[in-house]
Short mmCIF file of C-alpha atoms in Angstrom, two decimals:
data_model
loop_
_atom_site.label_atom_id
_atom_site.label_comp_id
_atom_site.label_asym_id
_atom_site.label_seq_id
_atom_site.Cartn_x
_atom_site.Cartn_y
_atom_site.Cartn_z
CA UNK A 885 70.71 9.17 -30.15
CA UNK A 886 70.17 8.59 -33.48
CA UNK A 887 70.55 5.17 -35.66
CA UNK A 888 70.19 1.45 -34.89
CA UNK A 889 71.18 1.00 -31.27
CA UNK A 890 71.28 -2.95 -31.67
CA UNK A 891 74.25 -5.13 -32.29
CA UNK A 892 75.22 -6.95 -35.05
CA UNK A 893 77.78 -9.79 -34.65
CA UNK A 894 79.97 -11.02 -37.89
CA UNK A 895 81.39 -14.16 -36.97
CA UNK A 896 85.21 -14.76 -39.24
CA UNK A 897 86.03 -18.20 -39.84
CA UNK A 898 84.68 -21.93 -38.92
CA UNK A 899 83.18 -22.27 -35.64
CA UNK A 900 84.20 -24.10 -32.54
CA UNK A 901 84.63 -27.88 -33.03
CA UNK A 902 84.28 -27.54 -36.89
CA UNK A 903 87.28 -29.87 -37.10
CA UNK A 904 85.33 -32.69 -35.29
CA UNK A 905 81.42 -31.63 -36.23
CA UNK A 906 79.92 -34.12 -33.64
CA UNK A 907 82.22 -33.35 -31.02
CA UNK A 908 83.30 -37.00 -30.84
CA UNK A 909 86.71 -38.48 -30.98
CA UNK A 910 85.63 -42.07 -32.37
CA UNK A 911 82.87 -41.46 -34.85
CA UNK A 912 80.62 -43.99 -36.01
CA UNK A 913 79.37 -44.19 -38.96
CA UNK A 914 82.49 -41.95 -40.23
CA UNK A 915 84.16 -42.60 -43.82
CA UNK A 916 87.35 -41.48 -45.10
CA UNK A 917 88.90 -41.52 -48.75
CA UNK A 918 91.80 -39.70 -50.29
CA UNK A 919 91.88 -38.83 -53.60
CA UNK A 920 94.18 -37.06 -56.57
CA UNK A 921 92.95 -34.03 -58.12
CA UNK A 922 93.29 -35.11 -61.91
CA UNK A 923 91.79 -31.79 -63.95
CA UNK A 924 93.75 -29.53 -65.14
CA UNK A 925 93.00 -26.57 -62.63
CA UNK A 926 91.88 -28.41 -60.13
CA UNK A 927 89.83 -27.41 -57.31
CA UNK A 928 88.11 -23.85 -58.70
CA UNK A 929 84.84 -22.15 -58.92
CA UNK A 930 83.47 -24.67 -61.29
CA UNK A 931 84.67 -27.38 -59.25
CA UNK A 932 83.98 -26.76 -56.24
CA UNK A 933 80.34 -25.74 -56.84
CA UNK A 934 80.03 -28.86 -58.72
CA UNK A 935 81.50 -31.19 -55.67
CA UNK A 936 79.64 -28.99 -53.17
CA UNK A 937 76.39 -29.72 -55.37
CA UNK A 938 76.90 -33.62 -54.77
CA UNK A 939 77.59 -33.32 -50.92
CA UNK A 940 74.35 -31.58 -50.53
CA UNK A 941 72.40 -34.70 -51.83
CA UNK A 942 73.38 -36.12 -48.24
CA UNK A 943 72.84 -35.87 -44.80
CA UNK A 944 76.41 -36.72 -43.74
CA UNK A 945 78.44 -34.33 -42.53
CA UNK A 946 80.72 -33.97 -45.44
CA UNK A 947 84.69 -32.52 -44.71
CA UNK A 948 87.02 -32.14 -47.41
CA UNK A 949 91.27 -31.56 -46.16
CA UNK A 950 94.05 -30.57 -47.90
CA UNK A 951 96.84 -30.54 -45.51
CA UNK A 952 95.99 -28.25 -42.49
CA UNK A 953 93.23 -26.92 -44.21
CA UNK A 954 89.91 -28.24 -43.69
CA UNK A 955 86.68 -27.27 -45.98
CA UNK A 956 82.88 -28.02 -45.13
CA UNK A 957 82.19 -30.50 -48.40
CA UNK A 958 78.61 -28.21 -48.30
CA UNK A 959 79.99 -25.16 -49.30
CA UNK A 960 81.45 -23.97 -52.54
CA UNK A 961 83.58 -20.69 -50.65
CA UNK A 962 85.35 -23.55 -47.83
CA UNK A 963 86.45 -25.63 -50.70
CA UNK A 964 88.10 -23.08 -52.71
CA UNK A 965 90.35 -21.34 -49.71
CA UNK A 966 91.68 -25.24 -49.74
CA UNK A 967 93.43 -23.24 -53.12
CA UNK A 968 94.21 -27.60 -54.18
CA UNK A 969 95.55 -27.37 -57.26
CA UNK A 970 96.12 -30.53 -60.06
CA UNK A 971 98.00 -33.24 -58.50
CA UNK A 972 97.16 -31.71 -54.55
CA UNK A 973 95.75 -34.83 -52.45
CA UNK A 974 92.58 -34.21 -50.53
CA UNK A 975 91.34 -36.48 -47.60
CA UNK A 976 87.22 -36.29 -48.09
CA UNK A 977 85.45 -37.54 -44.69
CA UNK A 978 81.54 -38.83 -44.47
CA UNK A 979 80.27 -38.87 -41.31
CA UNK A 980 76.32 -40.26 -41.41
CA UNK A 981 74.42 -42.67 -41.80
CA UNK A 982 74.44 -42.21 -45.39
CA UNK A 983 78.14 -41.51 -45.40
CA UNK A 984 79.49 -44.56 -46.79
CA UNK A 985 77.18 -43.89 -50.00
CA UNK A 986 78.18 -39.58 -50.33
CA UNK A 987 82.26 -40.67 -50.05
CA UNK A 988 81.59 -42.79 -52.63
CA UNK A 989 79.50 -40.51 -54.88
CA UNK A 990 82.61 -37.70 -54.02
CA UNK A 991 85.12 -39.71 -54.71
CA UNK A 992 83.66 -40.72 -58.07
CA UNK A 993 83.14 -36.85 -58.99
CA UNK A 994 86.87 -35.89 -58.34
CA UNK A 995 88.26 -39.00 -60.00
CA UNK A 996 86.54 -38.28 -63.05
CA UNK A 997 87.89 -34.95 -63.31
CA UNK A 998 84.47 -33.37 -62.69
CA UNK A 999 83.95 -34.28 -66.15
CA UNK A 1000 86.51 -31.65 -67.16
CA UNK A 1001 88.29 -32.38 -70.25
#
């Protein structure tokens, strides 16, 4: 038989529990903040590479939600299937020990507009 006889496996889409990343209903040490997008295009590739950027400085697990949809704060692709546009509200969620710190650093970045003009 000729080629690779091994297996690959593609997993599609967030994995089991991604909803709840420490698989606990009462989470300590977990912040929450909602907050308007102001810029004019809101959340896009510029954006969300810039607010993924800032969640990477922490440890927390960082989840962004718009609606239904939930993003990992970590990664640029998530954020932008949120498609949020200018006035869209988005629940951000620390949960860490430095969590209280990154919500407030997020927060901050998507209040100012990213520095968008």
């Amino acid at each position: 038989m000729d080629g690779p006889t091994g297996l690959t496996t593609l997993w599609v889409g967030r994995p089991h529990g991604f909803d709840n990343p420490l698989g606990k209903t009462d989470m300590e040490g977990e912040y929450k903040k909602c907050v308007t997008l102001i810029n004019k295009w809101g959340l896009h590739a510029k954006t969300a590479f810039a607010f993924a950027k800032e969640a990477m400085k922490y440890e927390s697990v960082i989840t962004v939600e718009k609606g239904k949809k939930s993003a990992d704060g970590k990664r640029m692709d998530d954020l932008l299937m949120l498609c949020a546009a200018r006035g869209d509200t988005l629940e951000i969620t620390a949960v860490g020990e430095d969590g209280e710190k990154a919500l407030s650093s997020l927060a901050d970045v998507v209040s100012s507009g990213f520095g968008e003009e």
